[in-house]
């Protein structure tokens, strides 16, 4: 059976050595000292390891079952969900007015990582609920907030988001689900939604569906989409549950992975719904949920890679195969362990350097969300808007890549189900697809986010990199291994942006290079994170830190990323500079 141990020390390093959370001028951050965050992260890690991780393989093998319209979750899920609710883990950063703990979002993110690494499918039940809470909290009426949020915060009621239909995914303007006014402020919602995560299950008393639909007579396309609350059970004025609404699960999708999560076809047959926000402004409200979800999905990408990596390291240390070419390392055994071989080391270093850089990048994104929301900081809001498609797209692409790289360490055993490695690859694969497929993330980055506010935010990012390099250019320990590679990669990224500007009249040139640009930007962001982490580790060593091995390992891992991973920006720039002609050369019939 696979193993998992929460990397609490690495999480604490990012929170305190890198982000220095307790020193930030953001409401609530003053309470985030090492003792407090350590207690939270350690307990989250304990629950992840002892409660959630043993259920990961159970969820994968049993899956969810529908009987007479009722969806049964895998053995042990209900009991584990009760523990999550009782511990307050579903409400960490939610508003205390509705039963939340009011902690910063970065702490929610820090606790989520072990949960996702331990059991991604299970954690989606509370993850979707958190997103639905955020959408209602931001756009719902006071009455809606009072009626729904307290029970959603506690996860007595869970939530979903309903966008996709059988004939439309990304192009939501094509949706057919309709909303007809009842005359009393409510609407009749009719239509079918597919791929609805946690759409029906047996772990909550009620499920609050957020459904996109078109009000008859509204504008065509995406401008005519509105958002509705459609509860599974109607909620009476006193908060008690009333009649069953006309919404039902048609079937559970049979999926490649995340079998423990009930991914449903949902049928709405004149179900009663309530408008959230303004008519025809549903996408604005839904994007509140989607943007949060996209950071969470980026976390899923590296969190699955983290679990897979831990198992690959254990196997590489245990499995005896061949001899070290430089001399025998295990003279008492018939062979040396796999980890002595350079190509196994390369594979493991690729995984380790990505996961640790991705963690820093994601936590920094969560910090920006806190700064944007709590300080009303427009610059932070613009920067996280720019980074969101990179966090989602780059980290899930690479997360899947390294989950399969970990599987490779096992050789043939990685392909055998009893070792558990295929689950990480299968579960990680969905993260590249849902919450906006990664090609869409790349188009969003290049087509919308680069030019947002006149290019202000991407220029601010370039300036951030430039400033860090300039401020530390006298640091010889950083200069050669970290600053120079970061400077070269940043220049590659700026050159790609310049190419897009120079070819603005030829949109296919930019769009053909958008995926490469997303990966370039991801590498530069991780390069910046590694340069900052290396500086933080060096300062800790200079300050007399007792755990010298931890900090020296951090620096060595960062050097690897800068030397072996970051140069990929040059390759991506070369591809972008070829333009769109070769990409668009064939007629559709010639594929």
Coordinates of C-alpha atoms in Angstrom, one line a residue:
X1 CA 0.0 0.0 0.0
X2 CA 1.3 3.5 -0.8
X3 CA 2.6 5.7 1.9
X4 CA 2.1 9.4 2.7
X5 CA 3.6 11.7 5.3
X6 CA 2.6 15.4 5.3
X7 CA 5.7 17.6 4.5
X8 CA 5.0 19.9 7.4
X9 CA 8.5 21.2 7.7
X10 CA 8.5 22.3 4.0
X11 CA 5.1 23.9 4.5
X12 CA 6.4 25.8 7.5
X13 CA 9.4 26.9 5.5
X14 CA 7.3 28.5 2.8
X15 CA 5.0 30.2 5.3
X16 CA 7.7 31.6 7.5
X17 CA 11.2 31.6 5.8
X18 CA 9.8 32.6 2.4
X19 CA 6.5 34.5 2.9
X20 CA 7.2 35.6 6.4
X21 CA 3.5 35.6 7.1
X22 CA 3.6 36.8 10.6
X23 CA 5.4 40.0 9.5
X24 CA 2.9 41.0 6.8
X25 CA 0.6 44.0 7.1
X26 CA -2.5 42.0 6.4
X27 CA -5.4 41.6 8.8
X28 CA -5.1 38.3 10.6
X29 CA -1.5 37.6 9.6
X30 CA -0.2 39.0 12.9
X31 CA -1.5 35.8 14.6
X32 CA 0.3 33.5 12.3
X33 CA 3.4 32.8 14.4
X34 CA 5.3 29.6 14.0
X35 CA 3.8 27.9 17.0
X36 CA 0.2 28.5 15.8
X37 CA 0.7 27.6 12.1
X38 CA 2.8 24.6 13.2
X39 CA 0.0 23.3 15.4
X40 CA -2.5 23.7 12.5
X41 CA -0.3 22.1 9.9
X42 CA 0.8 19.2 12.1
X43 CA -2.8 18.4 12.9
X44 CA -3.9 18.6 9.3
X45 CA -1.0 16.3 8.5
X46 CA -2.0 13.8 11.1
X47 CA -5.6 13.7 9.8
X48 CA -4.4 13.4 6.3
X49 CA -2.0 10.5 7.1
X50 CA -4.1 8.6 9.6
X51 CA -7.7 9.2 8.4
X52 CA -7.8 10.2 4.8
X53 CA -4.8 8.4 3.2
X54 CA -6.0 4.9 4.2
X55 CA -9.3 5.7 2.4
X56 CA -7.6 6.7 -0.8
X57 CA -7.3 3.2 -2.2
X58 CA -10.7 2.4 -0.9
X59 CA -12.3 5.2 -2.8
X60 CA -10.4 4.2 -5.9
X61 CA -11.4 0.5 -5.8
X62 CA -15.0 0.9 -4.5
X63 CA -16.0 4.1 -6.2
X64 CA -19.5 5.6 -5.7
X65 CA -22.6 3.6 -6.3
X66 CA -26.1 4.8 -7.2
X67 CA -29.1 2.8 -5.9
X68 CA -32.6 4.0 -6.6
X69 CA -31.4 7.6 -7.2
X70 CA -29.3 7.6 -4.0
X71 CA -25.5 7.8 -4.3
X72 CA -23.5 5.9 -1.8
X73 CA -19.9 7.0 -1.1
X74 CA -17.1 4.5 -0.5
X75 CA -16.7 2.8 2.8
X76 CA -15.4 5.1 5.5
X77 CA -16.0 8.4 3.7
X78 CA -19.0 9.4 5.8
X79 CA -17.1 8.8 9.1
X80 CA -14.1 10.7 7.8
X81 CA -16.3 13.6 6.6
X82 CA -17.8 13.8 10.1
X83 CA -14.3 14.2 11.5
X84 CA -13.5 16.9 9.1
X85 CA -16.6 18.8 10.0
X86 CA -16.1 18.3 13.8
X87 CA -12.5 19.6 13.5
X88 CA -13.6 22.8 11.7
X89 CA -11.4 22.0 8.7
X90 CA -14.3 23.0 6.3
X91 CA -14.5 26.5 7.8
X92 CA -11.0 27.7 8.3
X93 CA -11.1 30.9 6.3
X94 CA -14.9 31.5 6.2
X95 CA -16.5 34.5 7.8
X96 CA -17.1 34.1 11.5
X97 CA -20.6 35.7 11.0
X98 CA -21.5 32.4 9.4
X99 CA -19.7 30.0 11.7
X100 CA -16.2 30.2 10.1
X101 CA -12.9 30.7 11.8
X102 CA -11.9 33.8 9.8
X103 CA -8.3 32.6 9.2
X104 CA -6.4 33.9 6.2
X105 CA -6.8 32.0 2.9
X106 CA -3.1 31.1 2.9
X107 CA -3.8 29.0 6.0
X108 CA -6.7 27.3 4.3
X109 CA -4.3 26.5 1.5
X110 CA -1.6 25.2 3.8
X111 CA -4.1 22.8 5.4
X112 CA -5.6 21.7 2.1
X113 CA -2.3 20.4 0.7
X114 CA -2.0 17.4 3.0
X115 CA -5.7 16.6 2.5
X116 CA -5.4 16.7 -1.3
X117 CA -2.2 14.7 -1.3
X118 CA -3.8 12.1 1.0
X119 CA -7.1 11.7 -0.8
X120 CA -7.9 14.1 -3.6
X121 CA -11.3 12.6 -4.5
X122 CA -12.5 12.9 -0.8
X123 CA -11.4 16.4 -0.4
X124 CA -13.4 17.6 -3.5
X125 CA -16.6 17.3 -1.5
X126 CA -15.6 20.1 0.9
X127 CA -13.6 21.9 -1.8
X128 CA -16.6 22.4 -4.1
X129 CA -18.6 23.5 -1.1
X130 CA -16.0 26.1 -0.2
X131 CA -16.2 27.5 -3.8
X132 CA -20.0 27.6 -3.7
X133 CA -19.8 29.4 -0.3
X134 CA -17.5 32.0 -1.8
X135 CA -19.8 32.7 -4.7
X136 CA -22.8 33.2 -2.5
X137 CA -20.8 35.2 0.0
X138 CA -19.6 37.6 -2.8
X139 CA -22.7 37.9 -4.8
X140 CA -25.7 36.6 -2.9
X141 CA -28.3 38.7 -1.0
X142 CA -28.2 39.0 2.8
X143 CA -31.2 36.7 3.0
X144 CA -29.4 34.1 0.8
X145 CA -26.3 34.3 2.9
X146 CA -28.2 33.9 6.2
X147 CA -30.2 31.0 4.8
X148 CA -27.5 28.9 3.2
X149 CA -24.0 29.9 4.4
X150 CA -24.0 28.7 8.0
X151 CA -24.9 25.1 7.0
X152 CA -22.4 25.2 4.1
X153 CA -19.6 26.5 6.2
X154 CA -20.1 23.6 8.6
X155 CA -20.6 21.2 5.6
X156 CA -23.9 20.0 7.0
X157 CA -24.9 21.1 3.5
X158 CA -22.5 20.8 0.6
X159 CA -22.3 22.7 -2.6
X160 CA -21.7 22.2 -6.3
X161 CA -21.1 24.3 -9.5
X162 CA -23.1 23.4 -12.6
X163 CA -21.7 24.7 -15.8
X164 CA -21.1 22.0 -18.4
X165 CA -23.9 20.5 -20.6
X166 CA -23.6 17.6 -23.0
X167 CA -23.2 19.8 -26.0
X168 CA -21.1 22.6 -24.5
X169 CA -18.2 22.9 -22.1
X170 CA -16.0 25.9 -22.5
X171 CA -18.4 27.8 -24.8
X172 CA -21.1 28.4 -22.2
X173 CA -22.9 30.7 -24.4
X174 CA -24.3 27.6 -26.1
X175 CA -26.0 26.3 -23.0
X176 CA -29.7 25.3 -23.2
X177 CA -30.6 25.1 -19.5
X178 CA -33.4 27.7 -19.1
X179 CA -34.9 29.7 -16.3
X180 CA -38.6 30.8 -16.3
X181 CA -39.8 33.3 -13.7
X182 CA -42.5 32.0 -11.4
X183 CA -43.8 35.4 -10.5
X184 CA -42.8 35.2 -6.9
X185 CA -39.1 35.9 -7.3
X186 CA -38.2 32.3 -7.9
X187 CA -37.6 30.6 -11.2
X188 CA -38.3 27.2 -12.8
X189 CA -34.9 25.7 -13.8
X190 CA -34.9 23.0 -16.6
X191 CA -32.0 21.3 -18.3
X192 CA -29.3 18.8 -17.9
X193 CA -25.7 19.4 -16.5
X194 CA -22.9 16.9 -16.8
X195 CA -19.6 16.3 -15.0
X196 CA -21.0 17.7 -11.7
X197 CA -18.5 16.8 -9.0
X198 CA -20.2 15.8 -5.7
X199 CA -23.5 16.3 -7.4
X200 CA -25.3 13.7 -5.3
X201 CA -24.0 11.8 -2.3
X202 CA -24.9 10.5 1.2
X203 CA -22.6 12.7 3.4
X204 CA -24.8 15.8 3.8
X205 CA -28.4 16.6 4.7
X206 CA -28.7 19.0 1.7
X207 CA -26.8 19.9 -1.5
X208 CA -26.8 23.5 -2.7
X209 CA -26.4 23.5 -6.4
X210 CA -25.2 26.7 -8.2
X211 CA -26.6 26.4 -11.7
X212 CA -25.9 28.5 -14.8
X213 CA -29.0 29.0 -16.9
X214 CA -30.6 31.4 -19.4
X215 CA -33.6 33.5 -18.5
X216 CA -36.0 33.6 -21.4
X217 CA -35.9 36.8 -23.4
X218 CA -32.3 37.6 -22.3
X219 CA -29.4 38.4 -24.5
X220 CA -27.9 35.8 -26.8
X221 CA -24.7 33.9 -25.9
X222 CA -22.7 34.3 -22.8
X223 CA -24.2 37.7 -22.0
X224 CA -27.5 36.0 -21.3
X225 CA -26.3 33.6 -18.6
X226 CA -27.5 34.0 -15.0
X227 CA -26.6 32.1 -11.8
X228 CA -29.1 30.4 -9.6
X229 CA -29.2 28.6 -6.2
X230 CA -31.1 25.3 -6.7
X231 CA -31.2 23.3 -3.4
X232 CA -31.7 19.6 -3.4
X233 CA -34.2 20.1 -0.6
X234 CA -36.1 23.4 -0.2
X235 CA -35.2 25.4 2.8
X236 CA -38.0 26.8 5.0
X237 CA -37.9 30.2 6.6
X238 CA -36.9 28.8 9.9
X239 CA -33.9 27.0 8.3
X240 CA -35.5 23.5 8.4
X241 CA -35.6 21.3 5.3
X242 CA -38.8 21.2 3.3
X243 CA -39.9 19.3 0.2
X244 CA -37.5 17.6 -2.3
X245 CA -36.8 19.9 -5.3
X246 CA -37.1 18.6 -8.8
X247 CA -33.4 17.9 -9.3
X248 CA -32.0 14.4 -9.6
X249 CA -28.9 12.5 -10.4
X250 CA -29.3 10.7 -13.8
X251 CA -26.2 8.6 -13.5
X252 CA -22.7 8.6 -12.1
X253 CA -20.0 9.0 -14.7
X254 CA -17.5 6.2 -15.1
X255 CA -14.1 8.0 -15.0
X256 CA -10.4 7.3 -15.4
X257 CA -9.7 8.4 -11.8
X258 CA -11.0 10.2 -8.7
X259 CA -13.4 7.3 -8.3
X260 CA -14.2 8.3 -4.7
X261 CA -15.9 11.5 -5.9
X262 CA -19.4 11.2 -7.3
X263 CA -19.3 12.9 -10.7
X264 CA -22.9 13.1 -11.8
X265 CA -25.3 13.9 -14.6
X266 CA -27.8 16.2 -13.0
X267 CA -31.3 16.6 -14.4
X268 CA -33.3 19.7 -13.6
X269 CA -37.1 19.4 -14.3
X270 CA -38.7 22.7 -13.5
X271 CA -36.7 22.8 -10.2
X272 CA -37.1 25.8 -8.1
X273 CA -34.1 28.2 -8.3
X274 CA -33.2 31.6 -6.9
X275 CA -31.3 34.2 -8.8
X276 CA -27.8 35.1 -7.4
X277 CA -26.8 38.6 -8.1
X278 CA -28.2 40.4 -11.2
X279 CA -30.0 38.9 -14.2
X280 CA -27.6 38.0 -17.1
X281 CA -24.5 38.5 -14.9
X282 CA -24.0 34.9 -13.9
X283 CA -20.5 34.5 -15.3
X284 CA -19.3 37.3 -13.1
X285 CA -20.6 35.5 -10.0
X286 CA -19.5 32.1 -11.2
X287 CA -15.9 33.3 -11.9
X288 CA -15.6 34.1 -8.1
X289 CA -16.0 30.4 -7.6
X290 CA -13.9 29.3 -10.7
X291 CA -10.9 31.5 -9.9
X292 CA -10.7 30.1 -6.4
X293 CA -11.2 26.6 -7.8
X294 CA -8.4 27.1 -10.3
X295 CA -5.8 27.8 -7.6
X296 CA -7.2 24.7 -5.8
X297 CA -6.8 22.6 -8.9
X298 CA -3.2 23.9 -9.3
X299 CA -2.6 22.7 -5.8
X300 CA -4.1 19.3 -6.8
X301 CA -1.5 19.0 -9.5
X302 CA 1.5 19.3 -7.3
X303 CA -0.1 17.6 -4.3
X304 CA -0.6 14.4 -6.3
X305 CA 3.0 14.7 -7.5
X306 CA 4.1 15.1 -3.9
X307 CA 2.4 11.8 -2.9
X308 CA 3.8 10.0 -5.9
X309 CA 7.3 11.4 -5.2
X310 CA 7.3 10.2 -1.6
X311 CA 6.5 6.6 -2.8
X312 CA 9.1 6.7 -5.6
X313 CA 11.8 7.8 -3.1
X314 CA 10.9 5.0 -0.7
X315 CA 11.0 2.4 -3.6
X316 CA 14.2 3.7 -5.0
X317 CA 15.9 3.3 -1.6
X318 CA 14.5 -0.2 -1.1
X319 CA 14.6 -1.8 -4.5
X320 CA 18.0 -3.5 -5.3
X321 CA 18.9 -3.3 -9.0
X322 CA 22.4 -3.3 -10.5
X323 CA 25.6 -1.8 -9.2
X324 CA 26.8 1.8 -8.9
X325 CA 29.2 2.4 -11.7
X326 CA 31.5 4.3 -9.4
X327 CA 31.8 1.5 -6.9
X328 CA 29.7 -0.9 -4.9
X329 CA 27.4 0.8 -2.3
X330 CA 25.8 -2.2 -0.8
X331 CA 28.5 -4.8 -0.4
X332 CA 26.4 -7.1 1.8
X333 CA 23.6 -7.4 -0.8
X334 CA 23.3 -8.8 -4.3
X335 CA 22.9 -5.3 -5.8
X336 CA 22.8 -1.6 -4.9
X337 CA 19.5 0.3 -4.4
X338 CA 18.0 2.1 -7.4
X339 CA 18.8 5.5 -5.9
X340 CA 22.5 5.2 -6.6
X341 CA 21.9 5.4 -10.4
X342 CA 22.2 8.9 -12.0
X343 CA 19.1 8.6 -14.1
X344 CA 17.0 7.7 -11.1
X345 CA 18.5 10.6 -9.3
X346 CA 17.6 12.9 -12.2
X347 CA 14.0 11.6 -12.2
X348 CA 13.6 12.2 -8.4
X349 CA 15.3 15.6 -8.6
X350 CA 12.9 16.6 -11.3
X351 CA 10.0 15.7 -9.1
X352 CA 11.4 17.2 -5.9
X353 CA 12.4 20.5 -7.4
X354 CA 9.1 20.9 -9.1
X355 CA 6.9 20.0 -6.1
X356 CA 8.8 22.4 -3.7
X357 CA 8.8 25.2 -6.2
X358 CA 5.1 24.7 -7.0
X359 CA 4.2 24.7 -3.3
X360 CA 5.9 28.1 -2.9
X361 CA 4.2 29.5 -6.0
X362 CA 0.7 28.3 -4.9
X363 CA 1.1 29.6 -1.4
X364 CA 2.3 33.0 -2.8
X365 CA -0.9 33.0 -4.9
X366 CA -3.0 32.4 -1.8
X367 CA -1.1 35.2 0.0
X368 CA -1.9 37.6 -2.9
X369 CA -5.6 36.6 -2.6
X370 CA -5.4 37.6 1.1
X371 CA -3.7 40.9 0.3
X372 CA -6.2 41.6 -2.5
X373 CA -9.3 40.8 -0.3
X374 CA -8.3 42.0 3.1
X375 CA -6.4 45.1 2.1
X376 CA -8.5 45.9 -0.9
X377 CA -5.1 45.9 -2.8
X378 CA -5.9 46.4 -6.5
X379 CA -2.3 45.6 -7.5
X380 CA -2.4 42.2 -5.7
X381 CA -5.7 41.5 -7.3
X382 CA -4.4 42.2 -10.7
X383 CA -1.3 40.1 -10.1
X384 CA -3.2 37.0 -8.9
X385 CA -5.6 37.4 -11.8
X386 CA -2.5 37.2 -14.1
X387 CA -1.1 34.2 -12.2
X388 CA -4.3 32.2 -11.9
X389 CA -4.1 30.5 -15.4
X390 CA -0.4 29.8 -14.8
X391 CA -1.0 28.2 -11.4
X392 CA -3.8 26.1 -12.8
X393 CA -2.3 25.2 -16.2
X394 CA 1.4 24.9 -15.6
X395 CA 1.2 23.1 -12.2
X396 CA -1.4 20.5 -13.4
X397 CA 0.6 19.8 -16.6
X398 CA 3.7 19.2 -14.6
X399 CA 1.9 17.6 -11.7
X400 CA 0.7 14.8 -14.0
X401 CA 4.1 14.6 -15.7
X402 CA 5.8 14.0 -12.5
X403 CA 3.2 11.6 -11.1
X404 CA 3.9 9.4 -14.1
X405 CA 7.7 10.0 -13.6
X406 CA 7.3 8.6 -10.1
X407 CA 5.5 5.6 -11.6
X408 CA 8.5 5.1 -13.9
X409 CA 10.8 4.6 -11.0
X410 CA 9.0 1.4 -10.1
X411 CA 9.6 -0.1 -13.6
X412 CA 7.0 -2.8 -14.3
X413 CA 5.7 -2.6 -10.7
X414 CA 4.5 0.9 -11.4
X415 CA 2.1 -0.5 -13.9
X416 CA 0.6 -3.0 -11.5
X417 CA -2.4 -1.8 -9.5
X418 CA -1.3 -3.4 -6.2
X419 CA 1.5 -0.9 -5.8
X420 CA -0.9 2.1 -6.1
X421 CA 1.1 4.3 -8.3
X422 CA -1.3 4.3 -11.2
X423 CA -3.9 6.0 -9.0
X424 CA -1.8 9.1 -8.7
X425 CA -1.4 9.3 -12.4
X426 CA -5.1 8.7 -13.0
X427 CA -6.2 11.1 -10.4
X428 CA -3.8 13.8 -11.4
X429 CA -4.9 13.6 -15.1
X430 CA -8.3 15.2 -14.5
X431 CA -6.7 18.4 -13.1
X432 CA -5.4 19.3 -16.6
X433 CA -9.0 19.1 -17.9
X434 CA -11.5 20.5 -15.4
X435 CA -12.0 24.1 -14.2
X436 CA -11.0 25.2 -17.7
X437 CA -8.9 22.8 -19.8
X438 CA -5.2 23.9 -19.9
X439 CA -5.3 25.1 -23.5
X440 CA -8.1 27.5 -22.4
X441 CA -5.9 28.7 -19.5
X442 CA -3.1 29.5 -22.0
X443 CA -5.5 31.4 -24.2
X444 CA -6.8 33.3 -21.2
X445 CA -3.3 34.2 -20.2
X446 CA -2.2 35.4 -23.6
X447 CA -5.5 36.6 -25.0
X448 CA -6.8 38.5 -21.9
X449 CA -4.5 38.6 -18.9
X450 CA -1.3 40.0 -20.5
X451 CA -3.2 43.0 -21.9
X452 CA -5.4 43.5 -18.7
X453 CA -5.3 47.1 -17.5
X454 CA -3.0 48.0 -20.3
X455 CA -0.4 45.3 -19.5
X456 CA 0.1 46.8 -16.0
X457 CA 0.2 43.5 -14.1
X458 CA 2.6 41.6 -16.4
X459 CA 4.9 44.6 -16.4
X460 CA 4.7 44.7 -12.6
X461 CA 5.8 41.0 -12.5
X462 CA 8.8 41.7 -14.7
X463 CA 9.7 44.6 -12.5
X464 CA 9.4 42.3 -9.4
X465 CA 11.9 39.9 -10.9
X466 CA 14.2 42.7 -12.0
X467 CA 14.1 44.3 -8.6
X468 CA 14.9 41.0 -6.8
X469 CA 17.9 40.4 -9.0
X470 CA 19.1 44.0 -8.6
X471 CA 18.7 44.0 -4.8
X472 CA 20.7 40.8 -4.5
X473 CA 23.4 41.2 -7.2
X474 CA 26.0 41.6 -4.5
X475 CA 25.2 38.2 -3.1
X476 CA 27.9 36.0 -4.6
X477 CA 26.3 32.9 -3.2
X478 CA 23.1 33.6 -5.1
X479 CA 24.5 35.3 -8.2
X480 CA 25.8 32.5 -10.4
X481 CA 23.4 29.7 -9.5
X482 CA 20.2 31.6 -9.1
X483 CA 20.2 35.2 -10.2
X484 CA 21.9 34.7 -13.6
X485 CA 19.6 31.8 -14.7
X486 CA 16.6 33.8 -13.5
X487 CA 17.6 36.9 -15.4
X488 CA 18.1 34.8 -18.6
X489 CA 14.7 33.1 -18.3
X490 CA 13.0 36.4 -17.6
X491 CA 14.5 37.9 -20.7
X492 CA 13.2 34.9 -22.7
X493 CA 9.7 35.6 -21.3
X494 CA 9.9 39.3 -22.1
X495 CA 11.1 38.5 -25.6
X496 CA 8.1 36.2 -26.1
X497 CA 5.8 39.0 -24.9
X498 CA 7.4 41.4 -27.3
X499 CA 6.9 38.9 -30.2
X500 CA 3.2 38.8 -29.4
X501 CA 3.0 42.6 -29.4
X502 CA 4.8 42.9 -32.7
X503 CA 2.5 40.4 -34.3
X504 CA -0.7 41.8 -32.9
X505 CA -2.3 41.9 -36.3
X506 CA -1.7 38.2 -36.7
X507 CA -3.6 36.6 -33.8
X508 CA -2.8 33.0 -34.8
X509 CA 0.9 33.8 -34.1
X510 CA 0.1 34.6 -30.5
X511 CA -2.5 31.9 -30.0
X512 CA -0.2 29.2 -31.5
X513 CA 2.4 30.2 -28.9
X514 CA 0.1 30.6 -26.0
X515 CA 0.7 27.2 -24.5
X516 CA 4.5 27.6 -24.7
X517 CA 4.1 31.0 -23.1
X518 CA 2.1 29.6 -20.2
X519 CA 4.9 27.1 -19.5
X520 CA 7.6 29.8 -19.9
X521 CA 5.8 31.9 -17.4
X522 CA 5.4 28.9 -15.0
X523 CA 9.1 28.2 -15.2
X524 CA 10.0 31.9 -14.5
X525 CA 7.6 32.0 -11.6
X526 CA 9.1 28.8 -10.1
X527 CA 12.6 30.2 -10.8
X528 CA 11.7 33.3 -8.8
X529 CA 10.3 31.2 -6.0
X530 CA 13.5 29.1 -5.9
X531 CA 15.8 32.2 -5.9
X532 CA 13.8 33.6 -3.0
X533 CA 13.8 30.2 -1.2
X534 CA 17.6 29.9 -1.7
X535 CA 18.1 33.3 -0.2
X536 CA 15.8 32.5 2.8
X537 CA 17.7 29.2 3.4
X538 CA 21.1 30.9 3.2
X539 CA 19.9 33.5 5.7
X540 CA 18.7 30.8 8.0
X541 CA 22.1 29.1 7.9
X542 CA 23.8 32.4 8.5
X543 CA 21.6 32.9 11.5
X544 CA 22.7 29.7 13.1
X545 CA 19.7 27.5 12.2
X546 CA 20.2 24.1 13.9
X547 CA 18.8 22.0 11.0
X548 CA 21.6 22.7 8.6
X549 CA 20.9 19.6 6.5
X550 CA 17.3 20.8 5.8
X551 CA 18.4 24.2 4.5
X552 CA 21.4 22.9 2.6
X553 CA 19.1 20.4 0.9
X554 CA 16.8 23.2 0.0
X555 CA 19.6 25.2 -1.7
X556 CA 20.9 22.2 -3.6
X557 CA 17.4 21.4 -4.8
X558 CA 17.0 25.0 -6.0
X559 CA 20.3 24.8 -7.8
X560 CA 19.0 21.8 -9.7
X561 CA 15.9 23.5 -10.8
X562 CA 17.8 26.6 -12.0
X563 CA 20.3 24.5 -13.9
X564 CA 18.2 21.7 -15.3
X565 CA 14.6 22.9 -15.5
X566 CA 14.6 26.7 -16.0
X567 CA 16.5 26.6 -19.3
X568 CA 13.3 25.2 -20.9
X569 CA 12.3 28.9 -21.4
X570 CA 14.8 29.0 -24.3
X571 CA 13.1 26.1 -26.0
X572 CA 9.6 27.6 -25.5
X573 CA 10.8 30.9 -26.9
X574 CA 12.2 29.2 -30.0
X575 CA 8.8 27.6 -30.6
X576 CA 6.9 30.9 -30.1
X577 CA 9.2 32.7 -32.6
X578 CA 8.2 30.2 -35.4
X579 CA 4.8 31.8 -35.4
X580 CA 1.5 30.2 -36.4
X581 CA 2.1 29.2 -40.0
X582 CA 3.4 25.7 -39.3
X583 CA 0.7 25.2 -36.7
X584 CA -2.1 26.2 -39.1
X585 CA -0.5 24.8 -42.3
X586 CA -2.9 21.8 -42.8
X587 CA -6.4 22.0 -44.0
X588 CA -8.8 20.3 -41.6
X589 CA -9.4 17.4 -44.0
X590 CA -5.6 16.6 -44.0
X591 CA -5.4 15.7 -40.3

